Amino acid sequence: MLQVNAINTYYGPSHVLFDVSLEVEAGGVVALIGRNGAGKTTTLKSIMGLVPAARGDIVYKGASIRDRRPHEIARTGIAYLPETRGIFPSLSVTENLNLVAGRRPGPWTLERIFEMFPLLKERRATGGTLLSGGEQQMLAIARSLLMNPDLLILDEPTEGLAPIIVHEIRDRLRELKTAGMTILLVEQNFHLVTTLADRIYVLGKGQIRWSGSAEEIRADEAVQREWLGV
Amino acid sequence: MLTDGGFWIVQILNSLQLSMLLFLLSVGLTVIFGLLNFVNLAHGSLYMLGAMIGYSIATATGSVWLSFFGAPVAVMIIGAVLYKLLIERMRTAGPMNQVLVTFGLIFVLMDIARYIWGTDQLGVTGNIPFYGTIEVFGQFYPSYRLFIIAVGLITYAVLYVLLERTRLGSEVRAGVDDGETASCMGINVEATFFGVFLLGCALAGLAGAIALPAFSATPDMGVGILVPTLVVVVVGGLGSLKGAIVGSLLIGTTLTFGTALIPNFAGIIMYALLVAVLLLKPEGLYPVRA
Ligand SMILES: Nc1ncnc2c1ncn2[C@@H]1O[C@H](COP(=O)(O)OP(=O)(O)O)[C@@H](O)[C@H]1O
Ligand SMILES: [Mg+2]
């Protein structure tokens, strides 16, 4: 569904990604892991067109999206949940959700979202930033689903959240995987990654250093030590 | 004078009328600041063009009403041309370049206006709607000036509903909060901003057109109104509709009463107010971005 082919990305003069390639198949869960500053967020931003790749190509559903603008890429069915969660402070919970509701046809409706996240229903009139960190992340996930995406991209969805919320997010992601959602996940939680992902890419200093299955990385202590610091 | 109730009533109405003109101008300027991060000093010149074009429409057709619709449309078209030629290219040029270029634009537009309309004071006399006076709490006041107040208040109400109660309004607010994330929601932020910019231009043109029958128009009228408009934007908080209306009321009242009571110090009082707000709330009274 998504092929990233040898992309190189820069912030001004500083070269951050070096020939990064990865592939996400329809219905699969792919994880991208690595230390802080490795280039994980930049990879996702290049896919979304926020920090366009200077060289290499990004192919989604058979067409290059490298030079498309972020709103066009979003409309092709990619939902991106940024590391900062991206909840709009001036908008209430419902307004945050309605921003994307009905843009693309699909199984997710406001009612179904409120069923899956009853807490959001309770707090629907609340301003976006008056929510706790966990509630904001739930809202961000809910909003991504409401885009009825074909590909869901998540940047560290459990970062900085209490264990009980991390469990809830893990359960939701499992449900989505079972339902056949295609997911590209950046995540520091090694346990979460290895229980969820079909395929794992390890990014180090802007380059893909390793790729394989969850069992393989669990067994490969050298990779864990060198590129993850586990 | 001060114990005369009539004085206060007339000055309060004058304040409201100036405040509403400032509101029509500052609301466009503030959303352009807030959304586009763009400093458009030539916004006051659009007000002047609104008055001038309004004059031409009113004298050519004999209908002042028509000028209230024609002038905003014409100014919006001028805004679109300026956007495509200049502003779009200068989006990332940094505030200093934007200030210099739009400052220069003030003089270009002023000279173009001098060339077309001359330097005399222009005014319309015939066919003014709401001509005459009306009694307000025992004071006779020009009805037309009440009409200006009504236009400002109605515009505020319409903009409030648009911004707070519609999906388009949510998209605009999301874009002001965080344009990058908004684009990832499938919102064409650039197109939204362009639309908002055009609306701001149209409101500046409307302000000029409705000011014309009450005052006279000259090519430099855009310069005089620019400073109080900028003060409103800074006092109210960049990008805030509420800030624009509250700031306009504050500055309009300060200027009107200042001029009536201590004529030589009216401008200084406005700056004192600006400094006080900046010291107490540097982001303005109603900052949009926390
Ligand atoms: N906006 C930016 N401007 C310049 N350099 C940046 C910017 N964002 C990130 N970087 C640099 O790019 C590298 C990769 O960052 P990032 O993709 O955020 O890493 P990760 O998500 O893996 O922690 C880091 O060295 C970081 O300092
Ligand atoms: Mg990151």
Coordinates of C-alpha atoms and ligand atoms in Angstrom, one line a residue:
Chain A
M1 CA 0.0 0.0 0.0
L2 CA 2.8 2.4 0.9
Q3 CA 6.4 2.2 -0.4
V4 CA 9.1 4.6 0.7
N5 CA 12.0 4.3 -1.7
A6 CA 15.4 5.7 -0.7
I7 CA 14.2 9.1 0.5
N8 CA 16.6 11.8 1.6
T9 CA 15.2 14.7 3.7
Y10 CA 16.8 17.9 4.8
Y11 CA 15.9 20.6 7.3
G12 CA 17.5 23.6 5.5
P13 CA 21.1 22.5 5.1
S14 CA 21.1 19.7 7.6
H15 CA 20.7 16.2 6.1
V16 CA 18.5 14.1 8.3
L17 CA 17.3 11.0 6.3
F18 CA 19.7 9.0 4.2
D19 CA 18.1 6.7 1.6
V20 CA 15.3 5.5 3.9
S21 CA 13.2 2.8 2.5
L22 CA 10.3 0.9 4.0
E23 CA 7.1 -0.8 2.9
V24 CA 3.7 -1.1 4.5
E25 CA 1.3 -3.8 3.1
A26 CA -2.4 -3.5 3.2
G27 CA -3.8 -4.9 6.5
G28 CA -0.3 -5.0 8.1
V29 CA 1.1 -3.3 11.1
V30 CA 4.6 -1.9 10.6
A31 CA 6.6 -0.3 13.4
L32 CA 9.4 2.1 13.0
I33 CA 11.7 2.3 16.1
G34 CA 14.9 3.9 17.1
R35 CA 16.5 6.3 19.6
N36 CA 15.5 9.9 20.0
G37 CA 16.7 12.0 17.1
A38 CA 17.0 9.0 14.8
G39 CA 14.7 10.5 12.2
K40 CA 11.4 8.7 12.9
T41 CA 9.2 11.8 13.1
T42 CA 11.0 13.2 10.0
T43 CA 10.2 10.0 8.1
L44 CA 6.5 10.4 8.9
K45 CA 6.5 14.1 8.1
S46 CA 8.1 13.3 4.7
I47 CA 5.4 10.8 4.0
M48 CA 2.7 13.4 4.9
G49 CA 4.4 16.1 2.7
L50 CA 5.1 18.3 5.8
V51 CA 8.8 18.1 5.2
P52 CA 9.0 16.9 1.6
A53 CA 11.8 14.5 0.7
A54 CA 14.4 16.0 -1.6
R55 CA 15.3 12.8 -3.3
G56 CA 13.8 9.3 -3.5
D57 CA 10.1 8.5 -4.0
I58 CA 7.0 7.8 -1.9
V59 CA 4.4 5.7 -3.6
Y60 CA 0.9 5.2 -2.1
K61 CA -1.7 3.0 -3.8
G62 CA 0.5 2.9 -6.8
A63 CA 1.0 6.7 -7.3
S64 CA 3.8 9.0 -6.2
I65 CA 2.8 11.3 -3.4
R66 CA 6.2 12.8 -2.8
D67 CA 5.4 16.2 -4.3
R68 CA 1.7 16.4 -3.2
R69 CA 0.7 18.8 -0.5
P70 CA -0.3 17.6 3.0
H71 CA -4.1 18.2 2.6
E72 CA -4.0 16.3 -0.7
I73 CA -2.2 13.4 0.9
A74 CA -4.6 13.4 3.8
R75 CA -7.5 13.2 1.4
T76 CA -6.1 10.2 -0.3
G77 CA -6.8 8.3 2.9
I78 CA -3.8 8.7 5.1
A79 CA -4.5 9.8 8.7
Y80 CA -1.5 11.1 10.6
L81 CA -1.4 11.5 14.3
P82 CA 1.5 13.8 15.2
E83 CA 3.7 13.4 18.2
T84 CA 2.2 16.6 19.6
R85 CA -1.3 15.1 19.2
G86 CA -2.5 18.1 17.3
I87 CA -5.6 18.8 19.3
F88 CA -6.8 22.3 18.4
P89 CA -7.1 24.4 21.6
S90 CA -9.8 26.7 20.2
L91 CA -12.1 23.8 19.3
S92 CA -14.2 21.7 21.5
V93 CA -14.1 17.9 21.5
T94 CA -17.0 17.7 19.1
E95 CA -15.6 20.5 16.8
N96 CA -12.2 18.7 16.7
L97 CA -14.1 15.6 15.5
N98 CA -16.4 17.3 13.1
L99 CA -13.5 18.9 11.4
V100 CA -12.9 15.6 9.7
A101 CA -16.3 13.9 9.9
G102 CA -17.9 13.0 6.6
R103 CA -14.9 13.9 4.5
R104 CA -14.4 10.3 3.3
P105 CA -17.1 7.6 3.3
G106 CA -16.4 4.6 5.6
P107 CA -17.4 2.7 8.6
W108 CA -16.5 5.4 11.2
T109 CA -19.2 7.8 12.3
L110 CA -19.4 10.1 15.3
E111 CA -21.8 7.7 17.0
R112 CA -19.4 4.8 16.5
I113 CA -16.6 6.9 17.8
F114 CA -18.6 7.8 20.9
E115 CA -19.3 4.1 21.4
M116 CA -15.6 3.2 21.3
F117 CA -14.6 6.2 23.4
P118 CA -17.5 6.9 25.9
L119 CA -15.3 9.3 27.8
L120 CA -15.1 11.6 24.8
K121 CA -18.9 11.6 24.6
E122 CA -19.1 12.8 28.2
R123 CA -16.6 15.5 27.5
R124 CA -17.8 16.5 24.1
A125 CA -18.4 20.2 24.8
T126 CA -15.0 20.6 26.6
G127 CA -12.3 22.7 25.0
G128 CA -9.6 20.6 23.4
T129 CA -6.7 21.6 25.7
L130 CA -8.8 21.3 28.9
L131 CA -8.5 17.5 28.4
S132 CA -5.9 15.5 30.2
G133 CA -3.0 14.1 28.2
G134 CA -4.6 10.7 27.9
E135 CA -7.9 12.1 26.9
Q136 CA -6.2 14.3 24.3
Q137 CA -4.5 11.2 22.9
M138 CA -7.9 9.3 22.8
L139 CA -9.4 12.3 21.0
A140 CA -6.5 12.3 18.5
I141 CA -6.9 8.6 17.8
A142 CA -10.7 9.0 17.5
R143 CA -10.3 11.9 15.1
S144 CA -7.8 9.9 13.0
L145 CA -10.3 7.1 12.7
L146 CA -13.1 9.4 11.8
M147 CA -11.1 10.3 8.7
N148 CA -11.9 6.8 7.6
P149 CA -8.3 6.3 6.6
D150 CA -6.9 3.4 4.6
L151 CA -3.6 3.9 6.3
L152 CA -3.2 5.1 9.9
I153 CA 0.2 6.7 10.9
L154 CA 0.8 7.1 14.6
D155 CA 3.8 9.0 16.1
E156 CA 4.5 7.7 19.6
P157 CA 0.9 7.4 20.7
T158 CA 1.7 6.2 24.3
E159 CA 4.5 8.8 25.0
G160 CA 4.2 10.4 28.4
L161 CA 0.9 8.6 29.3
A162 CA 0.0 6.7 32.5
P163 CA 0.2 2.9 32.3
I164 CA -3.5 2.5 32.5
I165 CA -4.0 4.7 29.4
V166 CA -1.2 2.9 27.6
H167 CA -3.1 -0.3 28.1
E168 CA -6.2 1.2 26.8
I169 CA -4.4 2.5 23.7
R170 CA -2.8 -0.9 23.2
D171 CA -6.2 -2.6 23.3
R172 CA -7.7 -0.1 20.8
L173 CA -4.8 -0.7 18.4
R174 CA -5.2 -4.4 18.7
E175 CA -8.9 -4.1 17.9
L176 CA -8.0 -2.0 14.9
K177 CA -5.4 -4.5 13.7
T178 CA -8.0 -7.3 14.1
A179 CA -10.4 -5.2 12.0
G180 CA -7.9 -5.1 9.2
M181 CA -6.6 -1.5 9.5
T182 CA -3.2 -0.8 8.0
I183 CA -1.0 0.9 10.5
L184 CA 2.5 2.5 10.5
L185 CA 3.5 3.0 14.1
V186 CA 6.4 4.9 15.6
E187 CA 6.7 3.9 19.2
Q188 CA 9.3 3.7 22.0
N189 CA 7.5 1.1 24.0
F190 CA 9.3 -2.1 23.0
H191 CA 6.8 -4.5 24.4
L192 CA 3.9 -2.7 22.7
V193 CA 5.8 -2.8 19.4
T194 CA 6.8 -6.4 19.5
T195 CA 3.3 -7.6 20.5
L196 CA 1.6 -5.6 17.8
A197 CA 3.8 -5.2 14.7
D198 CA 4.1 -7.7 11.8
R199 CA 7.3 -6.1 10.6
I200 CA 9.7 -3.8 12.4
Y201 CA 12.2 -1.3 10.9
V202 CA 15.0 0.1 13.1
L203 CA 16.2 3.6 12.3
G204 CA 19.5 4.9 13.5
K205 CA 21.1 8.3 12.7
G206 CA 18.8 8.7 9.7
Q207 CA 19.4 5.3 8.1
I208 CA 17.5 2.0 8.2
R209 CA 19.8 -0.3 10.2
W210 CA 17.7 -3.4 10.6
S211 CA 14.3 -4.9 9.6
G212 CA 12.6 -8.1 10.5
S213 CA 9.8 -9.6 12.5
A214 CA 9.0 -9.2 16.2
E215 CA 10.4 -12.6 17.1
E216 CA 13.6 -11.8 15.3
I217 CA 14.2 -8.6 17.1
R218 CA 13.4 -10.1 20.5
A219 CA 16.1 -12.7 19.8
D220 CA 18.6 -10.2 18.4
E221 CA 20.2 -8.5 21.5
A222 CA 23.0 -6.9 19.4
V223 CA 20.5 -4.8 17.5
Q224 CA 18.6 -3.9 20.6
R225 CA 21.8 -2.8 22.3
E226 CA 23.3 -0.9 19.4
W227 CA 20.3 0.9 18.0
L228 CA 17.7 0.9 20.7
G229 CA 19.7 1.1 23.9
V230 CA 17.3 -1.5 25.5
Chain B
M1 CA -20.1 71.0 29.1
L2 CA -19.4 68.0 31.3
T3 CA -22.6 68.2 33.3
D4 CA -24.6 68.4 30.1
G5 CA -26.1 64.9 29.5
G6 CA -26.4 65.7 25.8
F7 CA -22.7 66.0 25.5
W8 CA -22.2 62.5 26.9
I9 CA -24.9 60.9 24.7
V10 CA -23.4 62.4 21.5
Q11 CA -19.9 61.5 22.5
I12 CA -20.9 57.9 23.3
L13 CA -22.6 57.6 19.9
N14 CA -19.6 59.1 18.2
S15 CA -17.3 56.7 20.0
L16 CA -19.5 53.8 18.9
Q17 CA -19.4 55.0 15.3
L18 CA -15.6 55.3 15.2
S19 CA -15.3 52.0 17.0
M20 CA -17.4 50.2 14.4
L21 CA -15.3 51.7 11.6
L22 CA -12.2 50.6 13.4
F23 CA -13.7 47.2 13.9
L24 CA -14.4 46.7 10.2
L25 CA -10.8 47.5 9.5
S26 CA -9.1 45.7 12.3
V27 CA -11.0 42.5 12.0
G28 CA -9.6 41.9 8.6
L29 CA -6.1 42.9 9.6
T30 CA -6.1 40.8 12.8
V31 CA -7.2 37.6 11.1
I32 CA -4.6 38.2 8.4
F33 CA -2.0 38.6 11.1
G34 CA -3.2 35.6 13.0
L35 CA -3.8 33.2 10.0
L36 CA -1.1 34.2 7.5
N37 CA 1.5 35.6 9.9
F38 CA 1.5 38.4 7.5
V39 CA 2.0 42.1 8.4
N40 CA -0.1 44.1 5.9
L41 CA 0.4 47.8 6.6
A42 CA -1.4 48.6 3.4
H43 CA -4.7 47.5 4.9
G44 CA -5.6 51.1 5.7
S45 CA -5.1 51.9 2.0
L46 CA -7.8 49.4 1.1
Y47 CA -10.1 51.5 3.3
M48 CA -9.2 54.6 1.3
L49 CA -9.8 52.8 -2.0
G50 CA -13.2 51.7 -0.7
A51 CA -14.1 55.3 -0.1
M52 CA -12.7 56.5 -3.4
I53 CA -14.3 53.7 -5.5
G54 CA -17.5 54.2 -3.5
Y55 CA -17.4 57.9 -4.5
S56 CA -17.1 57.0 -8.2
I57 CA -19.9 54.4 -8.0
A58 CA -22.2 56.8 -6.1
T59 CA -21.6 59.8 -8.5
A60 CA -21.8 57.6 -11.6
T61 CA -24.9 55.8 -10.7
G62 CA -26.5 58.2 -8.3
S63 CA -27.0 55.4 -5.8
V64 CA -25.0 55.5 -2.6
W65 CA -26.5 52.1 -1.7
L66 CA -24.9 50.6 -4.8
S67 CA -21.5 51.9 -3.6
F68 CA -21.9 49.9 -0.4
F69 CA -21.9 46.7 -2.4
G70 CA -19.7 47.7 -5.4
A71 CA -16.8 49.2 -3.4
P72 CA -16.2 46.1 -1.2
V73 CA -16.3 43.8 -4.3
A74 CA -13.8 46.1 -6.1
V75 CA -11.5 46.3 -3.1
M76 CA -11.7 42.5 -2.8
I77 CA -10.6 42.2 -6.4
I78 CA -7.7 44.6 -5.8
G79 CA -6.8 42.5 -2.7
A80 CA -6.8 39.3 -4.8
V81 CA -4.4 40.9 -7.2
L82 CA -2.1 42.1 -4.4
Y83 CA -2.2 38.6 -2.8
K84 CA -1.2 36.9 -6.0
L85 CA 1.5 39.4 -7.0
L86 CA 3.0 40.2 -3.6
I87 CA 1.7 38.6 -0.5
E88 CA 1.8 34.9 -1.6
R89 CA 5.5 35.4 -2.4
M90 CA 6.2 37.2 0.8
R91 CA 4.6 34.7 3.1
T92 CA 7.9 33.3 4.3
A93 CA 10.0 36.5 3.7
G94 CA 10.0 37.5 7.4
P95 CA 8.2 40.4 9.1
M96 CA 10.8 43.0 8.3
N97 CA 10.5 42.5 4.6
Q98 CA 6.7 42.4 4.8
V99 CA 6.7 45.7 6.7
L100 CA 8.9 47.4 4.2
V101 CA 7.1 46.2 1.2
T102 CA 3.6 46.9 2.5
F103 CA 4.8 50.3 3.8
G104 CA 5.9 51.1 0.3
L105 CA 2.6 49.9 -1.0
I106 CA 0.8 52.5 1.0
F107 CA 2.5 55.3 -1.0
V108 CA 2.1 53.5 -4.3
L109 CA -1.7 53.2 -3.7
M110 CA -1.9 56.7 -2.4
D111 CA -0.3 58.1 -5.6
I112 CA -2.5 55.9 -7.8
A113 CA -5.5 57.4 -5.9
R114 CA -4.2 60.9 -6.4
Y115 CA -3.7 60.3 -10.1
I116 CA -7.2 59.0 -10.5
W117 CA -9.2 61.1 -8.0
G118 CA -7.0 64.1 -7.4
T119 CA -6.1 65.6 -4.0
D120 CA -9.4 67.4 -3.3
Q121 CA -11.7 66.3 -0.5
L122 CA -14.4 64.2 -2.1
G123 CA -17.9 63.7 -0.7
V124 CA -21.3 62.5 -1.7
T125 CA -24.3 64.8 -0.9
G126 CA -27.3 63.5 -2.7
N127 CA -29.3 60.3 -2.1
I128 CA -27.7 59.5 1.2
P129 CA -29.7 56.8 2.9
F130 CA -31.0 57.5 6.4
Y131 CA -30.6 61.2 5.7
G132 CA -31.6 63.6 8.6
T133 CA -31.5 63.3 12.3
I134 CA -33.2 61.2 14.9
E135 CA -33.9 61.8 18.5
V136 CA -31.8 59.7 20.9
F137 CA -32.5 60.3 24.6
G138 CA -33.5 63.9 23.8
Q139 CA -30.5 64.5 21.5
F140 CA -30.7 65.0 17.8
Y141 CA -28.2 62.7 16.1
P142 CA -27.5 62.0 12.4
S143 CA -29.4 58.8 11.5
Y144 CA -26.7 57.8 9.1
R145 CA -24.2 57.6 11.9
L146 CA -26.5 55.2 13.7
F147 CA -26.5 53.2 10.5
I148 CA -22.7 52.9 10.6
I149 CA -23.0 51.6 14.1
A150 CA -25.6 49.1 13.0
V151 CA -23.4 47.9 10.1
G152 CA -20.5 47.3 12.5
L153 CA -22.6 45.4 15.0
I154 CA -24.3 43.3 12.3
T155 CA -20.9 42.4 10.8
Y156 CA -19.7 41.3 14.2
A157 CA -22.7 39.1 14.7
V158 CA -22.4 37.5 11.3
L159 CA -18.7 36.9 11.7
Y160 CA -19.2 35.5 15.2
V161 CA -21.7 32.9 13.9
L162 CA -19.5 32.1 10.9
L163 CA -16.5 31.6 13.0
E164 CA -18.0 29.8 16.0
R165 CA -20.9 27.9 14.6
T166 CA -19.9 26.7 11.2
R167 CA -17.5 24.0 10.0
L168 CA -15.8 26.6 7.8
G169 CA -15.3 28.6 11.0
S170 CA -13.8 25.6 12.8
E171 CA -11.4 25.1 9.9
V172 CA -10.3 28.8 10.2
R173 CA -9.8 28.4 13.9
A174 CA -7.9 25.2 13.4
G175 CA -5.7 26.9 10.9
V176 CA -4.9 29.7 13.3
D177 CA -4.1 27.2 16.1
D178 CA -1.9 24.9 14.1
G179 CA -1.8 25.2 10.3
E180 CA 0.4 22.1 9.8
T181 CA -1.9 19.8 11.7
A182 CA -5.0 21.4 10.0
S183 CA -3.5 20.5 6.6
C184 CA -3.2 16.9 7.8
M185 CA -6.9 16.9 8.5
G186 CA -7.4 17.4 4.7
I187 CA -8.0 21.2 5.1
N188 CA -6.5 23.3 2.3
V189 CA -5.2 25.9 4.7
E190 CA -3.8 28.1 1.9
A191 CA -7.2 28.3 0.2
T192 CA -8.9 29.0 3.5
F193 CA -6.5 31.8 4.2
F194 CA -7.0 33.3 0.8
G195 CA -10.7 33.3 1.4
V196 CA -10.3 35.0 4.8
F197 CA -7.9 37.5 3.3
L198 CA -10.4 38.5 0.6
L199 CA -13.1 38.8 3.2
G200 CA -10.8 41.1 5.2
C201 CA -10.2 43.2 2.1
A202 CA -14.0 43.4 1.4
L203 CA -14.7 44.6 5.0
A204 CA -12.0 47.3 4.7
G205 CA -13.6 48.4 1.4
L206 CA -17.0 48.4 3.1
A207 CA -15.7 50.6 5.9
G208 CA -14.4 53.1 3.4
A209 CA -17.6 53.1 1.5
I210 CA -19.9 53.7 4.5
A211 CA -17.5 56.3 6.0
L212 CA -17.7 58.4 2.8
P213 CA -21.1 59.9 3.3
A214 CA -20.3 60.8 6.9
F215 CA -16.8 62.2 6.3
S216 CA -14.9 63.3 3.2
A217 CA -12.5 61.2 1.4
T218 CA -8.9 62.0 0.5
P219 CA -6.1 59.8 -0.8
D220 CA -4.2 60.0 2.5
M221 CA -7.2 58.9 4.7
G222 CA -5.8 55.4 4.8
V223 CA -2.6 56.5 6.6
G224 CA -4.5 58.3 9.4
I225 CA -6.7 55.3 10.2
L226 CA -3.8 52.8 10.0
V227 CA -2.2 53.6 13.4
P228 CA -5.4 53.2 15.5
T229 CA -6.2 50.1 13.6
L230 CA -2.8 48.6 14.4
V231 CA -3.2 49.6 18.0
V232 CA -6.6 47.8 18.1
V233 CA -5.0 44.6 16.6
V234 CA -2.2 44.6 19.2
V235 CA -4.4 45.5 22.1
G236 CA -7.1 42.9 21.2
G237 CA -4.7 40.1 20.4
L238 CA -3.6 38.9 17.0
G239 CA -6.2 36.8 15.2
S240 CA -9.0 37.3 17.7
L241 CA -12.5 38.4 16.7
K242 CA -13.4 39.2 20.2
G243 CA -10.1 41.1 20.6
A244 CA -11.0 43.1 17.5
I245 CA -14.4 44.2 18.8
V246 CA -13.3 44.9 22.4
G247 CA -10.1 46.6 21.2
S248 CA -12.1 48.8 18.7
L249 CA -14.5 49.9 21.5
L250 CA -11.6 50.7 23.8
I251 CA -9.6 52.7 21.2
G252 CA -12.7 54.3 19.6
T253 CA -13.9 55.5 23.0
T254 CA -10.4 56.7 24.0
L255 CA -9.9 58.7 20.8
T256 CA -13.4 60.2 20.8
F257 CA -13.5 61.3 24.4
G258 CA -9.8 62.3 24.3
T259 CA -10.4 64.5 21.4
A260 CA -13.5 66.1 22.9
L261 CA -12.0 66.6 26.4
I262 CA -8.3 67.1 26.0
P263 CA -7.8 67.6 22.3
N264 CA -4.0 67.8 22.4
F265 CA -3.6 64.6 24.3
A266 CA -6.0 62.2 22.5
G267 CA -3.2 60.4 20.6
I268 CA -1.0 60.1 23.7
I269 CA -3.8 58.6 25.7
M270 CA -4.2 55.9 23.0
Y271 CA -0.5 55.1 23.2
A272 CA -0.6 55.0 27.0
L273 CA -3.4 52.5 26.7
L274 CA -1.3 50.5 24.3
V275 CA 1.7 50.5 26.5
A276 CA -0.4 49.6 29.6
V277 CA -1.9 46.5 27.8
L278 CA 1.5 45.5 26.4
L279 CA 3.0 45.6 30.0
L280 CA 0.1 43.7 31.6
K281 CA -0.8 41.3 28.8
P282 CA 1.9 41.3 26.1
E283 CA -0.1 39.0 23.8
G284 CA -3.1 41.3 23.9
L285 CA -6.4 41.0 25.7
Y286 CA -7.7 37.9 23.9
P287 CA -4.7 36.0 22.6
V288 CA -5.7 33.2 20.2
R289 CA -2.5 31.2 20.6
A290 CA -1.7 30.3 24.1
Ligands
LIG1 N1 12.5 21.4 12.6 C1 13.8 20.9 12.6 N2 14.8 21.7 12.1 C2 16.1 21.2 12.2 N3 16.4 20.0 12.6 C3 15.4 19.2 13.0 C4 14.0 19.6 13.1 N4 13.3 18.6 13.6 C5 14.1 17.6 13.8 N5 15.4 17.9 13.5 C6 16.6 17.1 13.7 O1 16.4 16.0 12.8 C7 16.9 14.8 13.4 C8 15.7 13.8 13.5 O2 14.7 14.2 14.3 P1 13.3 13.5 14.5 O3 12.9 13.0 13.1 O4 12.4 14.3 15.3 O5 13.8 12.2 15.3 P2 12.9 11.2 16.2 O6 11.5 11.4 15.9 O7 13.4 9.8 15.7 O8 13.2 11.4 17.6 C9 17.3 15.2 14.8 O9 18.7 15.3 14.8 C10 16.7 16.5 15.0 O10 17.5 17.3 15.8
MG2 MG 10.0 11.9 17.1

